[in-house]
Amino acid sequence: MAQHVQPVVDVSPPQPPDRRWLAEAVRRIHADANRSADTHLVRLALPAHWEVELYLKDESTHPTGSLKHRLARSLFLYALCNGVLRPGSTVIEASSGSTAVSEAYFARMLGLPFVAVMARSTSPEKIALIEREGGRCHLVDDAGEVYDVARRLADQVGGHYLDQFTHAERATDWRGNNNIAESVFEQMAQEPHPVPEWVVVGAGTGGTSATIGRYVRYRGLPTRVCVVDPENSAFLPGWRGDDPEETHACGSRIEGIGRPRVEPSFVAGVVDRMIGVPDSASVAATRFLHERTGLRAGPSTGTNLYGALRLACELRQTGGAGSIVSLLCDGAERYAGTYGNDVWLAERGLDVTPYAEVLRRAWDDGVWTG
Ligand SMILES: Cc1ncc(COP(=O)(O)O)c(C=O)c1O
């Protein structure tokens, strides 16, 4: 008996996505990248006879002033190309500040409203920066609430929660595409030790360390990744295998890095070592960097520098030679009223004094006394 032809099930969305709007949105983001020069790789002036070189990738020179310019660009392209952003979509993010500053910039470029959900303790300078980029700040008392509040807000207004903590590791192309790792290795190519022994970074979402750790493995490079972690963060205890119940990570005082939980974009498998850095040491290192180089950076750069100097001393102590690369994540101007203010530091029991000598011995003598 002849089989009858079953009709296909043909479904189209009631409101097909506006592909012309989408194409224009993607074009604008590419044009922004095309207008931007790559960030500098700065060689720090350690004693020449050491055969140990230290470099900082200066991400503060991005149009929105931090390493988060790259992530924000990737997150918007990821959301656009996943078809979840449309004309007029409200974009929402849970951010301690830097990411929101960069996302507000891209949202305005696409003509989309932007809301950042963040802890009320975030520096007023960062809040002002987000508002200057056309964003709105939704402040919450408990930093741990930012995720749920952002998700709820997105549901309420029919907007989209970009969710950097979940998507950072997958929105960034870790194989290349001018990601931060590819840029660093290209800029190291003519240096005495072009393949670094270590790349030292902090973790906020974990996206930067994931991108660099995957890239060096993808390229078959021996470079190892060391993640520095501030006090009260869950990353180091989590990576070490401590029982989360025992960790009591209440969130870090160093803006941008250290988290109350191990974030989904933190890829432990590509981290070769972790160093816990005291918060006062992070602030001391930021000041020491300015004193020795004139570079003005935020506290998470101090955390990076303190860890990188420890590894430089170790390399020297073991008679090794090689290069170490770290990041200058953002500029000091964002922290003038906080980490740049001695009264603010004293009120929080942060004392840079004991670390000045540790940093001097490390930088001048290559001896670690921390
Ligand atoms: C100033 C600053 N430094 C470092 C980081 C860490 O970067 P990632 O989120 O890629 O781990 C962040 C993240 O927010 C940051 O804002």
CSV table of C-alpha atoms and ligand atoms in Angstrom, one decimal:
chain,number,residue,atom,x,y,z
A,1,MET,CA,0.0,0.0,0.0
A,2,ALA,CA,1.4,3.4,-1.1
A,3,GLN,CA,2.9,5.3,1.8
A,4,HIS,CA,1.4,8.8,2.1
A,5,VAL,CA,3.8,11.7,2.1
A,6,GLN,CA,4.1,13.1,5.7
A,7,PRO,CA,4.1,16.9,5.7
A,8,VAL,CA,7.4,18.5,7.0
A,9,VAL,CA,7.2,20.4,10.3
A,10,ASP,CA,8.3,23.9,9.2
A,11,VAL,CA,8.7,26.4,12.0
A,12,SER,CA,9.9,30.0,11.8
A,13,PRO,CA,10.0,32.4,14.8
A,14,PRO,CA,7.0,34.8,14.9
A,15,GLN,CA,9.5,37.6,14.9
A,16,PRO,CA,12.5,36.7,12.7
A,17,PRO,CA,15.8,38.2,14.0
A,18,ASP,CA,16.7,41.4,12.2
A,19,ARG,CA,19.8,40.1,10.4
A,20,ARG,CA,20.6,43.5,8.9
A,21,TRP,CA,20.7,45.0,12.5
A,22,LEU,CA,22.8,42.1,13.5
A,23,ALA,CA,25.3,42.5,10.6
A,24,GLU,CA,25.6,46.2,11.3
A,25,ALA,CA,26.2,45.5,15.1
A,26,VAL,CA,29.0,43.0,14.3
A,27,ARG,CA,30.4,45.5,11.7
A,28,ARG,CA,30.6,48.2,14.3
A,29,ILE,CA,32.4,46.0,16.8
A,30,HIS,CA,34.9,45.0,14.1
A,31,ALA,CA,35.4,48.6,13.2
A,32,ASP,CA,36.2,49.4,16.8
A,33,ALA,CA,38.9,46.7,16.8
A,34,ASN,CA,40.2,48.1,13.5
A,35,ARG,CA,40.5,51.6,15.0
A,36,SER,CA,42.4,50.3,18.0
A,37,ALA,CA,46.1,49.6,18.1
A,38,ASP,CA,47.3,46.6,20.1
A,39,THR,CA,48.4,47.3,23.7
A,40,HIS,CA,52.1,47.7,24.5
A,41,LEU,CA,54.4,45.1,26.1
A,42,VAL,CA,56.6,47.0,28.5
A,43,ARG,CA,60.0,45.6,29.5
A,44,LEU,CA,60.8,46.4,33.2
A,45,ALA,CA,64.3,47.5,33.9
A,46,LEU,CA,65.7,44.7,36.0
A,47,PRO,CA,69.5,44.5,36.3
A,48,ALA,CA,70.7,43.6,32.8
A,49,HIS,CA,73.3,41.0,33.9
A,50,TRP,CA,70.5,38.9,35.5
A,51,GLU,CA,69.4,37.2,32.2
A,52,VAL,CA,66.0,37.2,33.7
A,53,GLU,CA,63.6,39.7,32.0
A,54,LEU,CA,60.2,40.8,33.3
A,55,TYR,CA,57.5,42.3,31.1
A,56,LEU,CA,54.1,43.8,31.7
A,57,LYS,CA,51.4,43.8,29.0
A,58,ASP,CA,49.8,47.2,29.4
A,59,GLU,CA,46.1,46.6,29.1
A,60,SER,CA,45.2,50.0,30.5
A,61,THR,CA,45.7,51.5,27.1
A,62,HIS,CA,42.6,50.0,25.7
A,63,PRO,CA,39.8,52.5,24.7
A,64,THR,CA,38.0,51.6,28.0
A,65,GLY,CA,41.1,51.4,30.1
A,66,SER,CA,41.4,47.8,31.1
A,67,LEU,CA,42.0,44.1,30.0
A,68,LYS,CA,38.2,43.8,30.1
A,69,HIS,CA,37.9,45.7,26.7
A,70,ARG,CA,38.9,42.4,25.0
A,71,LEU,CA,36.4,40.3,27.1
A,72,ALA,CA,33.5,42.8,26.6
A,73,ARG,CA,34.1,42.7,22.8
A,74,SER,CA,34.1,38.8,22.9
A,75,LEU,CA,31.0,38.6,25.0
A,76,PHE,CA,29.0,41.0,22.8
A,77,LEU,CA,30.1,39.1,19.6
A,78,TYR,CA,29.2,35.8,21.4
A,79,ALA,CA,25.7,37.1,22.3
A,80,LEU,CA,25.1,38.6,18.9
A,81,CYS,CA,26.2,35.6,17.0
A,82,ASN,CA,24.1,33.4,19.3
A,83,GLY,CA,21.1,35.4,18.3
A,84,VAL,CA,20.2,36.5,21.8
A,85,LEU,CA,20.6,40.2,21.3
A,86,ARG,CA,18.1,42.2,19.2
A,87,PRO,CA,17.4,45.9,18.6
A,88,GLY,CA,16.5,47.5,21.9
A,89,SER,CA,17.6,44.5,24.1
A,90,THR,CA,18.6,45.7,27.6
A,91,VAL,CA,22.0,44.3,28.4
A,92,ILE,CA,22.8,43.4,32.0
A,93,GLU,CA,26.0,42.3,33.7
A,94,ALA,CA,27.2,41.3,37.1
A,95,SER,CA,30.6,43.1,37.4
A,96,SER,CA,32.9,44.6,40.0
A,97,GLY,CA,33.4,47.4,37.6
A,98,SER,CA,36.1,47.0,34.9
A,99,THR,CA,33.9,44.7,32.7
A,100,ALA,CA,30.9,46.9,33.1
A,101,VAL,CA,32.9,50.0,32.0
A,102,SER,CA,33.9,48.1,28.8
A,103,GLU,CA,30.4,46.6,28.2
A,104,ALA,CA,28.7,49.9,28.7
A,105,TYR,CA,30.9,51.2,25.9
A,106,PHE,CA,29.9,48.5,23.5
A,107,ALA,CA,26.2,48.7,24.5
A,108,ARG,CA,26.2,52.3,23.6
A,109,MET,CA,28.0,51.6,20.3
A,110,LEU,CA,25.1,49.3,19.5
A,111,GLY,CA,22.4,51.6,20.8
A,112,LEU,CA,21.4,49.2,23.6
A,113,PRO,CA,20.5,50.1,27.2
A,114,PHE,CA,23.0,48.7,29.8
A,115,VAL,CA,22.7,47.9,33.5
A,116,ALA,CA,25.6,46.8,35.7
A,117,VAL,CA,24.8,45.0,38.9
A,118,MET,CA,27.6,45.5,41.4
A,119,ALA,CA,28.5,45.7,45.1
A,120,ARG,CA,27.8,49.0,46.8
A,121,SER,CA,31.5,49.0,47.8
A,122,THR,CA,32.7,49.5,44.2
A,123,SER,CA,34.9,52.6,43.8
A,124,PRO,CA,32.9,55.8,42.9
A,125,GLU,CA,35.3,56.4,40.1
A,126,LYS,CA,34.3,53.1,38.4
A,127,ILE,CA,30.6,53.9,38.9
A,128,ALA,CA,31.2,57.3,37.3
A,129,LEU,CA,33.0,55.7,34.4
A,130,ILE,CA,30.1,53.3,33.7
A,131,GLU,CA,27.6,56.2,33.7
A,132,ARG,CA,29.9,58.2,31.5
A,133,GLU,CA,29.7,55.3,29.0
A,134,GLY,CA,25.9,55.6,29.2
A,135,GLY,CA,25.4,52.7,31.5
A,136,ARG,CA,23.2,52.5,34.7
A,137,CYS,CA,24.5,51.0,38.0
A,138,HIS,CA,22.3,48.8,40.1
A,139,LEU,CA,24.0,48.5,43.5
A,140,VAL,CA,23.5,45.6,46.0
A,141,ASP,CA,24.8,45.3,49.5
A,142,ASP,CA,26.0,41.7,49.4
A,143,ALA,CA,28.6,41.1,46.5
A,144,GLY,CA,27.5,37.4,46.5
A,145,GLU,CA,24.0,38.5,45.2
A,146,VAL,CA,25.1,40.1,42.0
A,147,TYR,CA,24.5,37.0,39.8
A,148,ASP,CA,20.9,36.3,40.9
A,149,VAL,CA,20.0,40.0,40.9
A,150,ALA,CA,21.4,40.4,37.3
A,151,ARG,CA,19.5,37.3,36.1
A,152,ARG,CA,16.3,38.4,37.8
A,153,LEU,CA,16.6,41.9,36.3
A,154,ALA,CA,17.1,40.4,32.8
A,155,ASP,CA,14.0,38.3,33.2
A,156,GLN,CA,12.0,41.3,34.5
A,157,VAL,CA,12.8,43.6,31.5
A,158,GLY,CA,13.1,40.8,28.9
A,159,GLY,CA,16.8,41.7,28.5
A,160,HIS,CA,20.0,39.6,28.2
A,161,TYR,CA,22.4,38.8,31.1
A,162,LEU,CA,25.8,38.6,29.5
A,163,ASP,CA,27.2,36.7,32.5
A,164,GLN,CA,30.9,37.2,32.2
A,165,PHE,CA,31.6,34.6,35.0
A,166,THR,CA,30.1,31.8,33.0
A,167,HIS,CA,30.9,32.8,29.4
A,168,ALA,CA,34.4,34.4,29.6
A,169,GLU,CA,36.2,31.1,29.0
A,170,ARG,CA,34.0,30.2,26.0
A,171,ALA,CA,33.4,33.6,24.4
A,172,THR,CA,37.1,34.2,24.0
A,173,ASP,CA,38.8,32.4,21.1
A,174,TRP,CA,41.8,30.7,22.9
A,175,ARG,CA,43.4,29.5,19.6
A,176,GLY,CA,44.3,33.0,18.4
A,177,ASN,CA,42.3,35.7,16.7
A,178,ASN,CA,44.5,38.3,18.4
A,179,ASN,CA,43.6,37.1,21.9
A,180,ILE,CA,45.9,38.4,24.7
A,181,ALA,CA,48.1,35.3,24.5
A,182,GLU,CA,48.8,35.5,20.8
A,183,SER,CA,49.5,39.2,21.2
A,184,VAL,CA,52.0,38.6,24.0
A,185,PHE,CA,53.9,35.9,22.1
A,186,GLU,CA,54.1,38.0,18.9
A,187,GLN,CA,55.5,40.9,20.9
A,188,MET,CA,58.0,38.6,22.7
A,189,ALA,CA,59.3,37.2,19.4
A,190,GLN,CA,62.5,39.4,19.2
A,191,GLU,CA,63.3,39.3,22.9
A,192,PRO,CA,66.3,37.5,24.4
A,193,HIS,CA,64.0,34.8,25.8
A,194,PRO,CA,61.0,34.9,23.4
A,195,VAL,CA,59.2,32.0,25.0
A,196,PRO,CA,58.5,33.0,28.6
A,197,GLU,CA,59.1,30.6,31.5
A,198,TRP,CA,56.0,32.0,33.2
A,199,VAL,CA,52.9,34.1,32.5
A,200,VAL,CA,51.6,35.5,35.8
A,201,VAL,CA,47.9,36.7,36.0
A,202,GLY,CA,45.2,37.1,38.5
A,203,ALA,CA,41.7,35.6,38.2
A,204,GLY,CA,38.3,37.4,38.4
A,205,THR,CA,36.2,35.4,35.9
A,206,GLY,CA,39.3,33.2,35.2
A,207,GLY,CA,38.9,33.9,31.5
A,208,THR,CA,42.4,35.5,31.1
A,209,SER,CA,44.2,32.6,32.7
A,210,ALA,CA,42.0,30.1,30.8
A,211,THR,CA,42.8,31.8,27.4
A,212,ILE,CA,46.6,31.9,28.1
A,213,GLY,CA,46.8,28.4,29.6
A,214,ARG,CA,44.9,26.9,26.6
A,215,TYR,CA,46.9,28.9,24.1
A,216,VAL,CA,50.3,27.7,25.2
A,217,ARG,CA,49.1,24.1,25.2
A,218,TYR,CA,47.5,24.5,21.8
A,219,ARG,CA,50.8,25.9,20.5
A,220,GLY,CA,52.9,23.2,22.2
A,221,LEU,CA,54.8,25.9,24.2
A,222,PRO,CA,56.6,25.1,27.5
A,223,THR,CA,55.4,28.3,29.1
A,224,ARG,CA,53.7,27.8,32.5
A,225,VAL,CA,50.8,29.8,33.9
A,226,CYS,CA,50.9,31.0,37.5
A,227,VAL,CA,47.7,32.5,38.9
A,228,VAL,CA,48.1,34.9,41.8
A,229,ASP,CA,45.2,35.2,44.3
A,230,PRO,CA,44.5,37.9,46.9
A,231,GLU,CA,43.2,37.2,50.5
A,232,ASN,CA,39.7,35.8,51.1
A,233,SER,CA,39.4,34.4,47.6
A,234,ALA,CA,38.1,30.9,46.7
A,235,PHE,CA,40.4,30.3,43.7
A,236,LEU,CA,43.6,29.2,45.5
A,237,PRO,CA,41.9,27.0,48.2
A,238,GLY,CA,39.7,25.5,45.4
A,239,TRP,CA,42.6,24.8,43.1
A,240,ARG,CA,44.5,23.2,46.1
A,241,GLY,CA,41.6,20.9,46.7
A,242,ASP,CA,40.5,22.4,50.0
A,243,ASP,CA,37.0,21.6,51.2
A,244,PRO,CA,34.8,24.6,50.1
A,245,GLU,CA,33.0,24.4,53.4
A,246,GLU,CA,36.3,25.1,55.2
A,247,THR,CA,37.3,27.9,52.8
A,248,HIS,CA,35.3,30.9,54.2
A,249,ALA,CA,36.2,33.0,51.1
A,250,CYS,CA,34.2,36.2,51.6
A,251,GLY,CA,35.5,37.9,48.4
A,252,SER,CA,38.6,39.9,47.9
A,253,ARG,CA,39.5,43.5,48.6
A,254,ILE,CA,41.6,43.7,45.4
A,255,GLU,CA,39.1,45.0,42.8
A,256,GLY,CA,38.7,42.8,39.8
A,257,ILE,CA,40.4,39.6,41.1
A,258,GLY,CA,39.7,37.1,43.8
A,259,ARG,CA,36.1,35.8,44.2
A,260,PRO,CA,33.9,34.4,46.9
A,261,ARG,CA,33.4,31.2,44.8
A,262,VAL,CA,35.5,29.4,42.1
A,263,GLU,CA,33.9,30.9,39.0
A,264,PRO,CA,32.8,28.6,36.1
A,265,SER,CA,35.3,30.3,33.7
A,266,PHE,CA,38.2,29.3,35.9
A,267,VAL,CA,39.9,26.4,34.2
A,268,ALA,CA,42.0,24.7,36.9
A,269,GLY,CA,43.5,22.2,34.4
A,270,VAL,CA,45.6,24.9,32.7
A,271,VAL,CA,46.9,26.5,35.9
A,272,ASP,CA,50.5,25.3,36.7
A,273,ARG,CA,50.9,27.1,40.0
A,274,MET,CA,49.1,29.5,42.3
A,275,ILE,CA,50.6,32.1,44.7
A,276,GLY,CA,48.5,33.7,47.4
A,277,VAL,CA,49.5,37.4,47.8
A,278,PRO,CA,48.7,39.5,50.9
A,279,ASP,CA,46.5,42.5,50.1
A,280,SER,CA,49.0,45.0,51.6
A,281,ALA,CA,51.7,43.5,49.4
A,282,SER,CA,49.5,44.0,46.3
A,283,VAL,CA,49.1,47.7,47.1
A,284,ALA,CA,52.8,48.1,48.0
A,285,ALA,CA,53.8,46.5,44.7
A,286,THR,CA,51.5,49.0,42.8
A,287,ARG,CA,53.2,51.9,44.5
A,288,PHE,CA,56.7,50.4,44.0
A,289,LEU,CA,56.0,50.0,40.3
A,290,HIS,CA,55.1,53.7,40.0
A,291,GLU,CA,58.2,54.6,42.0
A,292,ARG,CA,60.5,52.6,39.8
A,293,THR,CA,58.9,53.0,36.4
A,294,GLY,CA,56.3,55.8,36.5
A,295,LEU,CA,53.6,53.4,35.4
A,296,ARG,CA,50.4,54.0,37.3
A,297,ALA,CA,48.3,50.9,37.8
A,298,GLY,CA,45.4,49.4,39.8
A,299,PRO,CA,45.9,47.0,42.7
A,300,SER,CA,45.4,43.8,40.7
A,301,THR,CA,48.6,44.7,38.8
A,302,GLY,CA,50.4,44.9,42.1
A,303,THR,CA,49.2,41.4,42.9
A,304,ASN,CA,50.7,40.3,39.5
A,305,LEU,CA,54.0,42.1,40.0
A,306,TYR,CA,54.5,40.7,43.5
A,307,GLY,CA,54.0,37.1,42.3
A,308,ALA,CA,56.1,37.7,39.2
A,309,LEU,CA,59.0,39.1,41.2
A,310,ARG,CA,58.9,36.1,43.5
A,311,LEU,CA,59.3,33.8,40.4
A,312,ALA,CA,62.0,36.1,39.0
A,313,CYS,CA,64.0,35.7,42.2
A,314,GLU,CA,63.5,31.9,42.2
A,315,LEU,CA,64.8,31.7,38.6
A,316,ARG,CA,67.8,33.8,39.6
A,317,GLN,CA,68.4,31.7,42.8
A,318,THR,CA,68.3,28.5,40.7
A,319,GLY,CA,70.8,29.9,38.3
A,320,GLY,CA,68.2,29.9,35.6
A,321,ALA,CA,67.7,32.4,32.7
A,322,GLY,CA,64.5,33.4,31.0
A,323,SER,CA,61.6,35.8,30.8
A,324,ILE,CA,58.4,36.3,32.8
A,325,VAL,CA,55.3,38.1,31.5
A,326,SER,CA,52.5,39.6,33.5
A,327,LEU,CA,49.7,42.1,33.0
A,328,LEU,CA,49.1,45.8,33.8
A,329,CYS,CA,45.3,45.3,34.1
A,330,ASP,CA,44.0,48.9,34.5
A,331,GLY,CA,45.1,52.4,35.4
A,332,ALA,CA,45.5,53.9,38.9
A,333,GLU,CA,43.1,56.8,38.2
A,334,ARG,CA,40.2,54.5,38.9
A,335,TYR,CA,41.4,54.0,42.5
A,336,ALA,CA,42.5,57.6,43.4
A,337,GLY,CA,39.9,57.7,46.2
A,338,THR,CA,40.6,54.1,47.4
A,339,TYR,CA,43.9,52.3,47.0
A,340,GLY,CA,45.6,55.6,46.2
A,341,ASN,CA,44.4,57.1,49.5
A,342,ASP,CA,46.5,56.5,52.6
A,343,VAL,CA,43.5,57.2,55.0
A,344,TRP,CA,41.3,54.7,53.0
A,345,LEU,CA,44.1,52.1,53.3
A,346,ALA,CA,44.6,52.7,57.0
A,347,GLU,CA,40.9,52.4,57.7
A,348,ARG,CA,41.1,48.9,56.2
A,349,GLY,CA,44.2,47.9,58.0
A,350,LEU,CA,46.2,47.8,54.8
A,351,ASP,CA,49.9,48.6,55.6
A,352,VAL,CA,52.3,48.8,52.7
A,353,THR,CA,55.4,49.5,54.8
A,354,PRO,CA,56.7,46.0,55.5
A,355,TYR,CA,56.6,45.1,51.8
A,356,ALA,CA,58.7,48.0,50.5
A,357,GLU,CA,62.0,46.2,51.5
A,358,VAL,CA,60.8,42.9,50.1
A,359,LEU,CA,60.2,44.6,46.7
A,360,ARG,CA,63.5,46.5,46.8
A,361,ARG,CA,65.5,43.4,47.5
A,362,ALA,CA,63.7,41.4,44.8
A,363,TRP,CA,64.0,44.1,42.1
A,364,ASP,CA,67.6,45.2,43.0
A,365,ASP,CA,69.2,42.1,44.3
A,366,GLY,CA,67.1,39.3,42.9
A,367,VAL,CA,66.6,37.9,46.4
A,368,TRP,CA,63.2,37.0,47.8
A,369,THR,CA,62.7,37.8,51.4
A,370,GLY,CA,58.8,37.7,51.4
B,1,LIG,C1,41.4,45.0,37.1
B,1,LIG,C2,41.2,43.6,36.8
B,1,LIG,N1,42.3,42.8,36.8
B,1,LIG,C3,42.2,41.5,36.6
B,1,LIG,C4,41.1,40.9,36.3
B,1,LIG,C5,41.0,39.3,36.1
B,1,LIG,O1,40.7,39.0,34.8
B,1,LIG,P1,39.8,37.7,34.5
B,1,LIG,O2,38.4,38.0,34.7
B,1,LIG,O3,40.1,37.4,33.1
B,1,LIG,O4,40.2,36.6,35.4
B,1,LIG,C6,40.0,41.6,36.3
B,1,LIG,C7,38.7,41.0,36.1
B,1,LIG,O5,37.7,41.5,36.3
B,1,LIG,C8,40.1,43.0,36.6
B,1,LIG,O6,39.0,43.8,36.6
